[in-house]
Tab-separated table of C-alpha atoms in Angstrom:
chain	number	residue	atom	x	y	z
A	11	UNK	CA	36.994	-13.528	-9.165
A	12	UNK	CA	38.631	-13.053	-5.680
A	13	UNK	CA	39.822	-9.648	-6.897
A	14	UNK	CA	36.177	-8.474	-6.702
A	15	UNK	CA	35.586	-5.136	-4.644
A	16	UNK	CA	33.600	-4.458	-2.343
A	17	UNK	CA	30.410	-2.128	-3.744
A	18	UNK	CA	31.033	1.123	-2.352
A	19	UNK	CA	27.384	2.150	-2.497
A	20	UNK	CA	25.907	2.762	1.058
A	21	UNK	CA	24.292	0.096	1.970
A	22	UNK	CA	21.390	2.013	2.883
A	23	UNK	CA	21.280	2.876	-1.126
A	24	UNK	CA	21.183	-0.482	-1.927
A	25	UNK	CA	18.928	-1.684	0.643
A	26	UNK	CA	16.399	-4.161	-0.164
A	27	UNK	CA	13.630	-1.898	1.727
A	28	UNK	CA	14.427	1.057	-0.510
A	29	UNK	CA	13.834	-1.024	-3.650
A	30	UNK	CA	10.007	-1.634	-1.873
A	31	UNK	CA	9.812	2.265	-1.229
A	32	UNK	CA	10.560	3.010	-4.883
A	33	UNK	CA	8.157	0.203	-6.113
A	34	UNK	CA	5.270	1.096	-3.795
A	35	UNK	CA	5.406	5.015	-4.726
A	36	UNK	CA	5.445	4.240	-8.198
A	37	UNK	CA	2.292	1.730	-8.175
A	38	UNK	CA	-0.361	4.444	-7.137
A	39	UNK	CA	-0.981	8.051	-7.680
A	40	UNK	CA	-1.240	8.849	-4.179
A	41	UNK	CA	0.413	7.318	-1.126
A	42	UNK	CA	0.445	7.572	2.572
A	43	UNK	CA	3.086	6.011	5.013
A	44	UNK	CA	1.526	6.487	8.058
A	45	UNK	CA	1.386	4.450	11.388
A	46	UNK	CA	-1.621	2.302	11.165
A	47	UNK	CA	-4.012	2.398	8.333
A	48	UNK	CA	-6.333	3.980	6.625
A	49	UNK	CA	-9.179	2.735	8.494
A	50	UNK	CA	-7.185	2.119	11.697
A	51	UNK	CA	-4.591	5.088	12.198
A	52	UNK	CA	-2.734	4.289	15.327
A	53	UNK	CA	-1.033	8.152	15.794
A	54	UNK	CA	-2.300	11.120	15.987
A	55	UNK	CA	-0.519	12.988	13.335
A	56	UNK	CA	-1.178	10.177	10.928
A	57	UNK	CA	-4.843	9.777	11.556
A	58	UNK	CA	-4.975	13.701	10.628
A	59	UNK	CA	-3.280	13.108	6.981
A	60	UNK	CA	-5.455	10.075	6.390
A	61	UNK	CA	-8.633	11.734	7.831
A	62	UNK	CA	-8.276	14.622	5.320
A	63	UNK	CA	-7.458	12.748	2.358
A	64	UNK	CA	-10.471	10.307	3.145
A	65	UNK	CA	-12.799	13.436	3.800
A	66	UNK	CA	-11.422	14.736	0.513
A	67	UNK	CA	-12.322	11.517	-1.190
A	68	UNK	CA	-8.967	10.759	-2.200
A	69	UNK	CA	-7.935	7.643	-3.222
A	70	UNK	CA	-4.563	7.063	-1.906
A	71	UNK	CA	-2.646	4.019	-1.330
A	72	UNK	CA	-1.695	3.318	3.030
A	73	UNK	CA	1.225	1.775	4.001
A	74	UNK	CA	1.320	0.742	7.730
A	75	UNK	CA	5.283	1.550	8.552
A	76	UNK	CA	4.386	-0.090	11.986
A	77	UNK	CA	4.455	-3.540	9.763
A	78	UNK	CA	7.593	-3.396	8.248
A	79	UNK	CA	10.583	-1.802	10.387
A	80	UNK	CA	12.805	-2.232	7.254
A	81	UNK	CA	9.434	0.390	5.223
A	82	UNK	CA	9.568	2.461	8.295
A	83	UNK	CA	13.141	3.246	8.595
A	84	UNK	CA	13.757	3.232	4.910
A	85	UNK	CA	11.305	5.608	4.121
A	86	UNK	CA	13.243	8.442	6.527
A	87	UNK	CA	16.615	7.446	4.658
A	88	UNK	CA	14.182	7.729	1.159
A	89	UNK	CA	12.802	11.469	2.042
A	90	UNK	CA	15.918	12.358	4.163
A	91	UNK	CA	12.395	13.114	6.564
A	92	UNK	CA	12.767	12.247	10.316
A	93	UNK	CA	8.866	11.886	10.485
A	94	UNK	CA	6.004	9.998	9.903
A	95	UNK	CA	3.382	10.398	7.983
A	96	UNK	CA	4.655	11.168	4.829
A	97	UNK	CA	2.517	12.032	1.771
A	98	UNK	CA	3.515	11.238	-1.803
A	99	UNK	CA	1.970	12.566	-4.717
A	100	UNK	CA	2.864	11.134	-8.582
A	101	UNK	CA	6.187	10.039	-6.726
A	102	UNK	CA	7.150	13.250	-5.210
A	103	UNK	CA	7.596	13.809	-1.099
A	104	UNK	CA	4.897	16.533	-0.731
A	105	UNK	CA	5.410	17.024	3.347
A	106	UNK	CA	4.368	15.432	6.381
A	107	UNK	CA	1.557	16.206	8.889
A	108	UNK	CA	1.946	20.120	9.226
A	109	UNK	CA	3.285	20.804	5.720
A	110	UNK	CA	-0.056	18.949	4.230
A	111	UNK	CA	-2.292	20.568	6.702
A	112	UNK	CA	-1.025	23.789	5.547
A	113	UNK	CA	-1.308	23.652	2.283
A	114	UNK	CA	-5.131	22.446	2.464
A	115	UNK	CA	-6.026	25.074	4.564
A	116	UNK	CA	-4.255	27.487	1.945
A	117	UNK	CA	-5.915	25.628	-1.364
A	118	UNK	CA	-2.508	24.492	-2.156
A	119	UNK	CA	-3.427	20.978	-1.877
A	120	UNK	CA	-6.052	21.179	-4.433
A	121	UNK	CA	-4.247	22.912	-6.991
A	122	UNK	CA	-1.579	20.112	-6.573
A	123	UNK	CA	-4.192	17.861	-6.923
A	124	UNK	CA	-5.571	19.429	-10.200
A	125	UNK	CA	-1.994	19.990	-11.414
A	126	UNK	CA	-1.684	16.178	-10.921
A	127	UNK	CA	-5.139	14.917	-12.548
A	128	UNK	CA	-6.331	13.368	-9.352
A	129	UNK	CA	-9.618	13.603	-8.615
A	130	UNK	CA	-11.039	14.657	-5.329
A	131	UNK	CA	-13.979	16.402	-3.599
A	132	UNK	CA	-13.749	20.182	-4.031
A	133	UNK	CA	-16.553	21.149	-2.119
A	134	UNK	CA	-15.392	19.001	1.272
A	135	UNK	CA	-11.839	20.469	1.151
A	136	UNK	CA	-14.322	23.709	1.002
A	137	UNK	CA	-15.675	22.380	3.991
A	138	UNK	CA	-12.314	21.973	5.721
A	139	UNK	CA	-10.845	25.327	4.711
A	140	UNK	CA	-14.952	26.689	6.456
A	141	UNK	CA	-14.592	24.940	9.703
A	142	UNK	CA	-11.036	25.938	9.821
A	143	UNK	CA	-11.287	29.848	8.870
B	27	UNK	CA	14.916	12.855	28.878
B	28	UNK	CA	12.341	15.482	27.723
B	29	UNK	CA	13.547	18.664	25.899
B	30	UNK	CA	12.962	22.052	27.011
B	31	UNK	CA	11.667	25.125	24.994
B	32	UNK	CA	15.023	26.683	25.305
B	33	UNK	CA	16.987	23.359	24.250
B	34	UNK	CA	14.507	23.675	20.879
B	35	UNK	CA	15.476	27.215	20.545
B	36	UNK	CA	19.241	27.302	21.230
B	37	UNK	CA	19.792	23.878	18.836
B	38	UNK	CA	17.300	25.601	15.907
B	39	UNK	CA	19.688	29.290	16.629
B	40	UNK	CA	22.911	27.382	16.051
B	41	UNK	CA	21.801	26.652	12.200
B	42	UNK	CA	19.612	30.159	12.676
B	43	UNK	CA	21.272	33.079	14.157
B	44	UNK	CA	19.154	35.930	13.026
B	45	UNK	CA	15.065	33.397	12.957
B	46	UNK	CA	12.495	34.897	14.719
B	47	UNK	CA	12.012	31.893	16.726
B	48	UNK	CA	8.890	30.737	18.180
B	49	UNK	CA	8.367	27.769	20.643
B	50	UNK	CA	5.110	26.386	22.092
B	51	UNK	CA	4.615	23.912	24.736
B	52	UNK	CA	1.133	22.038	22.816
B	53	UNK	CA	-0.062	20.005	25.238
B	54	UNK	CA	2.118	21.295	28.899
B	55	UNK	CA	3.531	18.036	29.303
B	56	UNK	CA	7.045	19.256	27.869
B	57	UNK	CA	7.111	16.371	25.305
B	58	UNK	CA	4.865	17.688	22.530
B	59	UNK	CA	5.867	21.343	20.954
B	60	UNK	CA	5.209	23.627	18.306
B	61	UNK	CA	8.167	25.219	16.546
B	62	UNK	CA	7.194	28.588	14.094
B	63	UNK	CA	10.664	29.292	12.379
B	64	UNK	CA	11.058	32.405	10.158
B	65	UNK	CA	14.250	33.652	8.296
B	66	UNK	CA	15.503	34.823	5.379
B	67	UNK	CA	17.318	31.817	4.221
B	68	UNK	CA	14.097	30.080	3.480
B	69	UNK	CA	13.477	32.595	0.797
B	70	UNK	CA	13.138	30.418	-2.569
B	71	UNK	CA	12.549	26.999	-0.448
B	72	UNK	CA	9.730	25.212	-0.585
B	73	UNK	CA	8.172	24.064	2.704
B	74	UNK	CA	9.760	20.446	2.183
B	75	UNK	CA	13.629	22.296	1.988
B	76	UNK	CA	12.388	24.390	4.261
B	77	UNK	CA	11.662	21.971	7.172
B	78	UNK	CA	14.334	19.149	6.626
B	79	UNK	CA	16.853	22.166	7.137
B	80	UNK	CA	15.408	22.684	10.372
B	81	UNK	CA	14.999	18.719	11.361
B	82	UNK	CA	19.099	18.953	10.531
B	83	UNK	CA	19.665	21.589	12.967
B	84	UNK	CA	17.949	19.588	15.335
B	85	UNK	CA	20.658	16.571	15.035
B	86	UNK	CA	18.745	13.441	15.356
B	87	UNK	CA	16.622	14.580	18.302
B	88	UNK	CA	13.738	13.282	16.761
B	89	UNK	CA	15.250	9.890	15.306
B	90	UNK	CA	13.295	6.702	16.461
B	91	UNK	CA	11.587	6.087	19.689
B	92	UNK	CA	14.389	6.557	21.891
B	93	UNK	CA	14.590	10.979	20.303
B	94	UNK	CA	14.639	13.231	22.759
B	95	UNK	CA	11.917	14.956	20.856
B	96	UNK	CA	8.393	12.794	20.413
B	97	UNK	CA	6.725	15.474	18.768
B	98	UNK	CA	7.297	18.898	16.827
B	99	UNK	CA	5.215	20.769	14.516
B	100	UNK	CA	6.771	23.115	12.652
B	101	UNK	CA	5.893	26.081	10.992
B	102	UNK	CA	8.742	27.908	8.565
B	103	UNK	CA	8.597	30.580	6.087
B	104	UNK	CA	10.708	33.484	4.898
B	105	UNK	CA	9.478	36.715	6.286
B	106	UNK	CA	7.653	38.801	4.225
């Protein structure tokens, strides 16, 4: 047994944390790593994702990256994404902040949303897309 | 150390010689910007491949707390 060699998968592959991200993405439809939660957003940029999902009566799973530094930095490595929030949708990255903005203002979101079967409030993303125009 | 709009520009140029390049200063305090990149090699990206090419030519400016760069929204797209 001593000739054992070392695994010569990054750690970072193999990284307990990364295991969580993959776990937590696939338990829910929709998922938000954001600073803060849902109810509490403690950053601007992730208060705006949150806010628009919640107006859109989304329901989306939040995972506070400020409680877990190993979730916070492991979710960059996961996304190869520098930022936070990060929005995932049926276990794909969809964007962060400005790329989810974007497409809600364009009516992207929704189709991605009907494309996915997950149910939401077409008449407030309306509403958005109205106060926005 | 804060960046400058022309630090933005000339790291972004390096990866994107011929972008129309657009900085903005969002809130004047030199630590919050606005980035509109558009060029051809984003043709047949999606906004996702898009943007994490330009995060790369930005070389870990924006990693962690300690990034030289707190805050950068970007725009990209291929021009029409």
């Amino acid at each position: 047994m001593s000739d054992v060699t070392q695994s010569e998968v990054p750690q970072s592959a193999a990284s307990p944390a990364l295991d969580k991200i993959r776990e937590i993405i696939a338990s829910r439809e929709v998922v938000l790593f954001m600073k803060g939660t849902k109810t509490m957003p403690q950053c601007g940029f992730s208060s705006r994702v949150a806010g628009v999902l919640n107006y859109m009566g989304v329901d989306f799973l939040d995972v506070n990256v400020l409680a877990d530094a190993g979730i916070r930095q492991g979710i960059k490595d996961f996304s190869d994404w520098p930022t936070i929030p990060q929005l995932y949708v049926k276990g794909e990255f969809v964007g962060g902040c400005d790329i989810v903005t974007e497409m809600t203002l364009s009516g992207e979101m929704d189709a991605l949303f009907e494309q996915s079967g997950i149910a939401y409030d077409k008449a407030a993303a309306e509403k958005i897309r109205e106060a926005n125009a | 150390m804060p960046m400058e709009a022309q630090d933005i520009e000339t790291l972004i140029r390096e990866s994107f010689p011929q972008a129309k390049i657009t900085i903005t200063d969002l809130a004047g305090d030199g630590n919050h910007w606005a980035a509109e990149v558009i060029d051809a090699s984003f043709k047949g990206m999606n906004r996702v491949q898009q943007q994490r090419a330009v995060y790369a030519s930005l070389k870990g400016k924006m990693d962690g707390p300690n990034g030289a760069l707190h805050a950068l929204a970007l725009t990209t797209k291929a021009p029409d």
